[in-house]
CSV table of C-alpha atoms and ligand atoms in Angstrom, one decimal:
chain,number,residue,atom,x,y,z
K,27,MET,CA,74.2,49.1,30.1
K,28,TYR,CA,74.0,45.2,28.8
K,29,GLU,CA,76.8,43.0,29.9
K,30,ARG,CA,76.9,39.6,29.4
K,31,ALA,CA,79.0,38.6,32.2
K,32,ASP,CA,78.1,38.6,35.8
K,33,ARG,CA,79.6,41.5,36.4
K,34,ILE,CA,80.2,44.8,35.5
K,35,GLY,CA,83.5,46.1,34.4
K,36,GLY,CA,84.7,44.2,31.6
K,37,LEU,CA,88.5,43.3,31.7
K,38,LEU,CA,88.8,45.5,34.8
K,39,THR,CA,86.6,42.6,36.7
K,40,TYR,CA,87.2,39.6,34.9
K,41,GLY,CA,91.0,40.3,32.9
K,42,ILE,CA,92.8,41.8,34.7
K,43,PRO,CA,93.9,39.8,38.1
K,44,THR,CA,93.0,41.2,41.4
K,45,MET,CA,96.7,41.5,43.1
K,46,LYS,CA,97.0,44.2,39.9
K,47,LEU,CA,93.4,45.7,40.7
K,48,ASP,CA,91.4,45.2,43.5
K,49,LYS,CA,87.8,45.0,42.2
K,50,LYS,CA,86.3,46.6,45.3
K,51,VAL,CA,87.9,49.7,43.4
K,52,VAL,CA,86.0,48.5,40.5
K,53,GLN,CA,82.9,47.7,41.9
K,54,ARG,CA,83.0,51.4,43.7
K,55,ARG,CA,83.2,53.5,40.5
K,56,VAL,CA,80.2,51.1,39.0
K,57,ASP,CA,78.2,51.9,42.5
K,58,LEU,CA,78.9,55.5,41.5
K,59,MET,CA,77.6,55.5,38.1
K,60,ALA,CA,74.5,53.0,39.2
K,61,GLU,CA,73.2,56.2,41.9
K,62,GLU,CA,73.8,58.5,38.6
K,63,GLY,CA,71.1,56.5,37.6
K,64,VAL,CA,73.2,54.1,35.1
K,65,ASP,CA,70.4,50.8,34.4
K,66,PHE,CA,73.2,48.1,34.5
K,67,VAL,CA,71.6,44.8,33.2
K,68,THR,CA,74.0,41.5,33.3
K,69,ASN,CA,74.1,38.0,32.1
K,70,THR,CA,72.6,39.9,28.6
K,71,GLU,CA,74.5,39.4,25.9
K,72,ILE,CA,73.2,41.3,22.6
K,73,GLY,CA,73.3,39.6,19.2
K,74,LYS,CA,71.7,36.6,21.5
K,75,ASP,CA,69.6,38.0,24.3
K,76,ILE,CA,69.1,41.2,22.4
K,77,THR,CA,69.0,41.2,18.6
K,78,ALA,CA,70.9,44.5,17.3
K,79,THR,CA,67.9,45.2,15.4
K,80,GLU,CA,66.1,45.0,18.7
K,81,LEU,CA,68.6,47.1,20.2
K,82,LYS,CA,68.9,50.1,17.7
K,83,GLU,CA,64.7,49.9,17.8
K,84,GLN,CA,64.4,50.4,21.7
K,85,PHE,CA,67.1,52.9,21.7
K,86,ASP,CA,68.2,56.6,20.7
K,87,ALA,CA,71.8,55.8,20.3
K,88,VAL,CA,73.7,52.9,20.8
K,89,VAL,CA,77.7,52.9,21.6
K,90,LEU,CA,79.3,49.4,21.1
K,91,CYS,CA,82.4,48.7,24.2
K,92,GLY,CA,82.3,45.1,23.6
K,93,GLY,CA,85.8,45.0,23.8
K,94,ALA,CA,88.6,42.9,21.4
K,95,THR,CA,88.6,39.5,23.2
K,96,LYS,CA,88.8,37.7,20.7
K,97,ALA,CA,91.9,35.4,21.3
K,98,ARG,CA,94.6,34.4,19.4
K,99,GLU,CA,94.9,30.7,18.5
K,100,VAL,CA,98.1,28.4,18.5
K,101,ASP,CA,98.6,25.8,15.3
K,102,ILE,CA,100.9,23.5,17.3
K,103,GLU,CA,100.1,19.5,16.9
K,104,GLY,CA,99.0,18.4,20.8
K,105,ARG,CA,96.9,22.0,21.5
K,106,ASP,CA,93.4,19.7,22.3
K,107,LEU,CA,95.5,17.8,24.9
K,108,GLN,CA,94.1,18.3,28.8
K,109,GLY,CA,96.5,20.5,30.7
K,110,VAL,CA,96.3,22.9,27.3
K,111,HIS,CA,94.3,26.4,28.1
K,112,LEU,CA,94.2,29.9,26.9
K,113,ALA,CA,95.0,32.5,29.2
K,114,MET,CA,91.8,33.5,29.5
K,115,ASP,CA,90.0,31.0,31.3
K,116,TYR,CA,92.9,30.6,33.2
K,117,LEU,CA,92.9,34.4,34.5
K,118,ASN,CA,89.1,35.0,34.7
K,119,GLY,CA,88.3,31.4,36.4
K,120,THR,CA,90.2,32.2,39.1
K,121,ILE,CA,89.1,36.1,39.6
K,122,LYS,CA,85.5,34.5,39.6
K,123,SER,CA,86.2,31.3,41.9
K,124,TYR,CA,87.9,34.4,44.1
K,125,LEU,CA,85.2,36.8,43.6
K,126,ASP,CA,82.1,34.2,44.5
K,127,SER,CA,83.8,32.2,47.0
K,128,ASN,CA,87.7,33.3,47.6
K,129,LEU,CA,88.8,30.4,45.8
K,130,GLU,CA,86.9,27.8,48.5
K,131,ASP,CA,84.2,26.5,45.2
K,132,GLY,CA,87.4,25.1,43.1
K,133,ASN,CA,85.9,26.5,40.0
K,134,TYR,CA,88.7,27.6,38.8
K,135,ILE,CA,92.4,25.7,37.2
K,136,SER,CA,94.7,25.3,40.2
K,137,ALA,CA,98.7,25.8,38.9
K,138,LYS,CA,98.8,24.1,42.6
K,139,ASP,CA,102.0,21.7,42.7
K,140,LYS,CA,102.3,22.1,39.3
K,141,HIS,CA,105.1,22.7,36.4
K,142,VAL,CA,103.5,25.8,34.4
K,143,ILE,CA,104.8,27.0,31.4
K,144,VAL,CA,103.3,30.6,30.2
K,145,ILE,CA,103.7,30.4,26.2
K,146,GLY,CA,103.6,34.1,25.5
K,147,GLY,CA,105.7,37.1,26.8
K,148,GLY,CA,103.1,40.3,27.2
K,149,ASP,CA,101.6,41.6,29.7
K,150,THR,CA,98.8,38.8,29.7
K,151,GLY,CA,101.3,36.2,29.9
K,152,THR,CA,103.1,38.1,33.0
K,153,ASP,CA,99.9,38.2,34.6
K,154,CYS,CA,99.4,34.3,34.3
K,155,VAL,CA,103.5,33.8,35.9
K,156,ALA,CA,102.0,36.0,39.2
K,157,THR,CA,98.6,33.7,39.4
K,158,ALA,CA,100.5,30.4,39.2
K,159,LEU,CA,103.0,32.0,41.9
K,160,ARG,CA,99.7,32.5,44.0
K,161,HIS,CA,97.8,28.7,43.5
K,162,GLY,CA,101.6,27.6,44.5
K,163,CYS,CA,102.4,26.0,41.4
K,164,LYS,CA,105.8,23.7,41.2
K,165,SER,CA,107.7,25.9,38.7
K,166,ILE,CA,106.8,28.6,36.0
K,167,THR,CA,108.6,29.2,32.7
K,168,GLN,CA,107.4,31.8,30.5
K,169,PHE,CA,108.7,31.8,26.7
K,170,GLY,CA,108.7,34.3,24.6
K,171,THR,CA,109.7,34.1,20.4
K,172,HIS,CA,111.3,37.5,21.2
K,173,ALA,CA,115.2,38.1,22.3
K,174,LYS,CA,116.6,39.1,25.6
K,175,ALA,CA,116.6,42.9,25.3
K,176,PRO,CA,120.0,44.5,26.4
K,177,LEU,CA,120.8,46.0,29.5
K,178,GLU,CA,121.1,49.7,28.4
K,179,ARG,CA,119.4,51.2,25.2
K,180,ASP,CA,120.6,50.9,21.7
K,181,ARG,CA,121.2,54.3,20.2
K,182,VAL,CA,121.8,53.9,17.1
K,183,ASN,CA,118.7,51.8,16.7
K,184,ASN,CA,116.6,52.9,19.5
K,185,PRO,CA,117.4,56.7,20.0
K,186,TRP,CA,116.1,58.7,23.0
K,187,PRO,CA,113.1,59.8,23.1
K,188,GLN,CA,112.1,56.4,21.7
K,189,PHE,CA,110.6,54.0,24.8
K,190,PRO,CA,113.9,52.4,25.5
K,191,ASN,CA,114.4,48.4,24.7
K,192,VAL,CA,116.1,47.3,27.7
K,193,TYR,CA,116.0,44.6,29.7
K,194,THR,CA,113.6,45.0,33.1
K,195,LEU,CA,111.2,42.5,34.9
K,196,ASP,CA,107.7,42.8,35.9
K,197,TYR,CA,106.0,42.4,38.7
K,198,ALA,CA,105.6,39.0,38.4
K,199,GLN,CA,109.2,37.5,36.8
K,200,GLU,CA,110.3,39.5,39.8
K,201,GLU,CA,108.3,37.4,42.7
K,202,ALA,CA,108.9,34.8,40.5
K,203,LYS,CA,113.3,35.5,40.5
K,204,ALA,CA,112.7,36.3,44.6
K,205,LEU,CA,111.2,32.8,44.6
K,206,TYR,CA,113.2,30.9,42.4
K,207,GLY,CA,116.1,32.8,42.4
K,208,GLU,CA,115.7,33.3,38.7
K,209,ASP,CA,113.6,35.4,35.9
K,210,PRO,CA,111.2,32.3,34.8
K,211,ARG,CA,111.5,34.0,31.2
K,212,ALA,CA,113.0,32.1,27.8
K,213,PHE,CA,113.4,33.9,25.2
K,214,SER,CA,113.9,33.3,21.5
K,215,VAL,CA,112.1,30.3,22.2
K,216,LEU,CA,109.3,28.5,19.9
K,217,THR,CA,106.9,25.6,21.0
K,218,LYS,CA,107.3,22.5,17.9
K,219,LYS,CA,105.0,20.4,19.7
K,220,PHE,CA,102.6,19.2,22.9
K,221,VAL,CA,103.1,16.1,24.0
K,222,GLY,CA,100.5,14.0,26.4
K,223,GLU,CA,100.2,10.8,27.4
K,224,ASN,CA,96.6,9.5,27.8
K,225,GLY,CA,95.2,13.0,26.0
K,226,VAL,CA,96.8,14.4,29.0
K,227,LEU,CA,99.9,17.0,28.9
K,228,LYS,CA,103.1,16.2,29.9
K,229,GLU,CA,105.9,18.2,27.8
K,230,LEU,CA,106.3,20.8,25.8
K,231,HIS,CA,109.2,20.2,22.9
K,232,THR,CA,110.8,23.3,21.7
K,233,VAL,CA,113.7,25.0,19.4
K,234,GLN,CA,115.8,28.3,19.8
K,235,ILE,CA,115.1,30.9,17.0
K,236,GLU,CA,116.4,33.9,15.8
K,237,ARG,CA,115.4,36.7,13.7
K,238,THR,CA,116.7,37.5,10.9
K,239,VAL,CA,115.1,39.3,7.6
K,240,ASP,CA,114.7,37.8,4.3
K,241,GLU,CA,115.7,38.9,0.5
K,242,THR,CA,112.5,41.4,1.0
K,243,GLY,CA,113.7,42.9,4.5
K,244,ARG,CA,110.8,40.8,6.3
K,245,LYS,CA,111.2,39.8,9.3
K,246,ILE,CA,111.6,35.9,9.9
K,247,TYR,CA,112.5,33.4,12.3
K,248,LYS,CA,114.7,30.9,11.9
K,249,GLU,CA,115.1,27.7,14.0
K,250,ILE,CA,118.7,26.8,15.1
K,251,PRO,CA,119.7,23.7,14.8
K,252,GLY,CA,120.9,21.5,18.0
K,253,THR,CA,119.0,23.1,20.6
K,254,GLU,CA,115.7,21.4,20.8
K,255,LYS,CA,114.4,20.6,24.1
K,256,VAL,CA,111.9,19.2,26.0
K,257,TRP,CA,109.9,20.7,29.4
K,258,PRO,CA,108.3,18.6,31.4
K,259,ALA,CA,104.5,20.5,31.3
K,260,ASP,CA,101.5,20.0,33.9
K,261,LEU,CA,99.4,23.0,32.7
K,262,VAL,CA,100.3,25.4,29.7
K,263,PHE,CA,98.2,29.0,29.0
K,264,ILE,CA,98.2,30.6,25.9
K,265,ALA,CA,98.8,34.2,26.4
K,266,VAL,CA,99.8,35.0,22.5
K,267,GLY,CA,97.5,37.8,22.1
K,268,PHE,CA,94.4,39.2,20.7
K,269,GLU,CA,92.6,39.0,17.0
K,270,GLY,CA,90.4,41.6,17.5
K,271,PRO,CA,86.3,42.0,18.0
K,272,GLU,CA,84.0,39.2,18.1
K,273,ASN,CA,82.2,39.2,15.1
K,274,THR,CA,78.3,38.7,16.1
K,275,LEU,CA,77.5,42.5,16.7
K,276,ILE,CA,79.0,43.3,14.0
K,277,ASN,CA,77.7,41.4,11.2
K,278,GLN,CA,74.6,41.7,12.8
K,279,LEU,CA,74.7,45.5,12.2
K,280,GLY,CA,76.6,46.1,9.1
K,281,LEU,CA,79.6,47.6,10.5
K,282,ASP,CA,82.4,48.4,8.8
K,283,GLN,CA,85.7,47.2,10.0
K,284,ASP,CA,89.4,48.7,9.9
K,285,ARG,CA,91.9,46.6,8.6
K,286,ARG,CA,93.1,45.2,11.9
K,287,SER,CA,89.0,44.1,12.3
K,288,ASN,CA,88.1,46.5,14.5
K,289,VAL,CA,85.5,48.6,14.3
K,290,LYS,CA,85.9,51.5,11.5
K,291,ALA,CA,84.6,54.8,13.8
K,292,ALA,CA,87.7,58.2,14.0
K,293,TYR,CA,89.3,58.9,17.0
K,294,GLY,CA,87.4,61.6,18.2
K,295,LYS,CA,84.3,60.9,16.7
K,296,TYR,CA,82.9,57.8,17.4
K,297,THR,CA,80.2,57.1,14.9
K,298,THR,CA,80.3,53.8,12.8
K,299,ASN,CA,78.9,54.0,9.4
K,300,VAL,CA,75.2,52.9,11.1
K,301,ASP,CA,73.1,55.6,12.2
K,302,LYS,CA,73.4,56.2,15.7
K,303,VAL,CA,75.6,53.5,16.6
K,304,PHE,CA,79.2,54.7,18.1
K,305,ALA,CA,82.1,52.5,18.6
K,306,ALA,CA,84.5,53.2,21.9
K,307,GLY,CA,87.2,51.7,23.3
K,308,ASP,CA,88.9,48.1,22.5
K,309,MET,CA,86.5,47.5,20.5
K,310,ARG,CA,87.6,50.6,17.8
K,311,ARG,CA,91.0,50.7,18.9
K,312,GLY,CA,91.8,46.8,19.6
K,313,GLN,CA,93.3,45.2,22.8
K,314,SER,CA,94.9,48.0,24.6
K,315,LEU,CA,94.8,50.4,28.2
K,316,VAL,CA,92.5,51.5,30.6
K,317,VAL,CA,93.8,54.8,30.4
K,318,TRP,CA,92.2,54.6,26.9
K,319,ALA,CA,89.4,52.8,27.4
K,320,ILE,CA,88.4,55.5,30.0
K,321,ASN,CA,89.2,58.5,27.6
K,322,GLU,CA,87.5,57.2,24.8
K,323,GLY,CA,84.1,55.9,26.9
K,324,ARG,CA,84.1,60.1,28.0
K,325,GLU,CA,84.8,61.3,24.8
K,326,ALA,CA,82.4,59.3,23.2
K,327,ALA,CA,79.5,60.2,25.5
K,328,ARG,CA,80.2,63.7,24.9
K,329,GLU,CA,79.3,62.9,20.8
K,330,VAL,CA,76.1,61.0,21.9
K,331,ASP,CA,75.4,64.1,23.3
K,332,LYS,CA,75.7,66.1,21.0
K,333,TYR,CA,74.2,63.7,18.3
K,334,LEU,CA,71.1,64.0,21.0
K,335,MET,CA,70.8,67.8,22.0
K,336,GLY,CA,72.8,69.2,19.2
K,337,SER,CA,75.2,70.7,22.2
K,338,SER,CA,77.1,69.4,24.8
K,339,GLN,CA,79.0,70.6,27.4
K,340,LEU,CA,80.7,67.0,28.5
K,341,PRO,CA,84.1,67.4,28.7
U,20,FAD,C1,95.0,39.8,31.0
U,20,FAD,C2,94.7,41.2,30.8
U,20,FAD,C3,95.3,42.7,31.4
U,20,FAD,C4,95.8,43.4,31.4
U,20,FAD,N1,96.0,44.4,32.0
U,20,FAD,C5,96.3,45.7,32.1
U,20,FAD,C6,96.8,47.1,33.1
U,20,FAD,O1,97.6,46.4,33.8
U,20,FAD,N2,96.8,48.3,32.8
U,20,FAD,C7,96.0,49.0,31.2
U,20,FAD,O2,95.6,50.1,31.4
U,20,FAD,N3,95.3,47.9,31.0
U,20,FAD,C8,95.3,46.2,30.9
U,20,FAD,N4,94.6,45.8,30.3
U,20,FAD,C9,93.6,46.0,29.0
U,20,FAD,C10,92.5,46.9,29.4
U,20,FAD,O3,91.5,45.6,30.7
U,20,FAD,C11,91.5,47.0,28.1
U,20,FAD,O4,92.2,47.9,27.5
U,20,FAD,C12,90.5,47.5,28.7
U,20,FAD,O5,89.7,47.0,29.9
U,20,FAD,C13,89.4,48.0,27.7
U,20,FAD,O6,87.6,48.2,28.0
U,20,FAD,P1,86.7,48.3,26.9
U,20,FAD,O7,86.3,48.8,27.9
U,20,FAD,O8,87.2,48.5,26.2
U,20,FAD,O9,86.9,46.5,27.0
U,20,FAD,P2,86.6,45.4,28.2
U,20,FAD,O10,87.6,45.7,29.5
U,20,FAD,O11,87.3,44.4,26.7
U,20,FAD,O12,85.2,45.3,28.0
U,20,FAD,C14,84.0,44.8,27.4
U,20,FAD,C15,83.0,44.2,27.9
U,20,FAD,O13,81.8,43.8,26.8
U,20,FAD,C16,81.4,43.2,27.1
U,20,FAD,N5,80.9,42.4,25.3
U,20,FAD,C17,81.2,42.0,24.7
U,20,FAD,N6,80.6,41.6,24.0
U,20,FAD,C18,78.9,41.7,24.9
U,20,FAD,C19,77.6,41.4,23.5
U,20,FAD,N7,77.5,41.1,22.6
U,20,FAD,N8,77.2,41.9,24.9
U,20,FAD,C20,77.0,42.2,25.7
U,20,FAD,N9,78.3,42.7,26.3
U,20,FAD,C21,79.5,41.6,25.7
U,20,FAD,C22,82.7,42.2,27.5
U,20,FAD,O14,81.8,40.9,28.6
U,20,FAD,C23,83.3,43.1,28.5
U,20,FAD,O15,83.6,42.9,30.0
U,20,FAD,C24,94.5,44.2,30.2
U,20,FAD,C25,93.9,43.4,29.1
U,20,FAD,C26,94.0,41.9,29.8
U,20,FAD,C27,93.4,41.1,29.1
């Protein structure tokens, strides 16, 4: 197994923060697999250190599990100011420094005594909130473009057995509320620009928005006049989602992609359009969940076994 990072584990190691997933649990599994005979090769990027063609020549089957780590960017004035970062750079810097030196090397973006704003109301943004709290930030706010959910489910538009769209607090928001007395989220907020001084971020300008539909029925966001606001900010973390897998390897191998740019391979089969190349996990289904990565990894192993041996006893 080749991994370009210095540690094995993918987003379970560099991505999911340590307080949510103890890295000892990940390492225990990696050690078990090493004992079973898996060779782990770190600091090796396929497509760069070893080309895709070399990989195909050297191995009888190749399973691509490179994740869907291409971060979505924002096109906002002032994005290049010092202090505006992608969420994953923030999270991974902290995890690496923690694992390397218990944060003593200082090789991470510190939120200590800083006014922090997280743009993005999803799970990655929430992990940034929890990390900033642990750094000892001065204030924390999490922006979302979505409206605040109702306290009770809408029985007409969101009936059982649909997942209930109701107001809840995730772990980071609960922690922030315990510390500062309120939910750190600001709902229906659109960032208009980042403003700085001498190239360093100083504040954020926002406006409230409401979601409506245009004449064709398409959902659109409308800015509400008079709701402009300026927020002091030393650090901003952008957590607005992921755009799919990176392209280098996909292009080198000439792989077909689906309409969301993931590697095209049927669930349960995992074969791509290129002989002996399989794809599984986030790289095939887009940014998802650990349970799916485990499920797809195990099933892909079975399909590779069948491909190599003609049959398989793997579940
Ligand atoms: C911040 C964050 C928090 C999350 N929290 C949760 C959670 O709480 N619960 C949950 O279920 N899911 C969570 N997820 C999602 C979950 O981590 C992923 O769905 C899962 O890790 C996908 O596994 P994977 O093996 O398919 O890909 P990944 O975990 O993304 O692993 C892909 C690996 O491939 C490596 N790689 C990529 N390209 C190359 C290359 N060319 N050469 C060599 N190596 C390469 C990458 O470095 C990476 O290590 C979270 C995701 C993020 C970003």
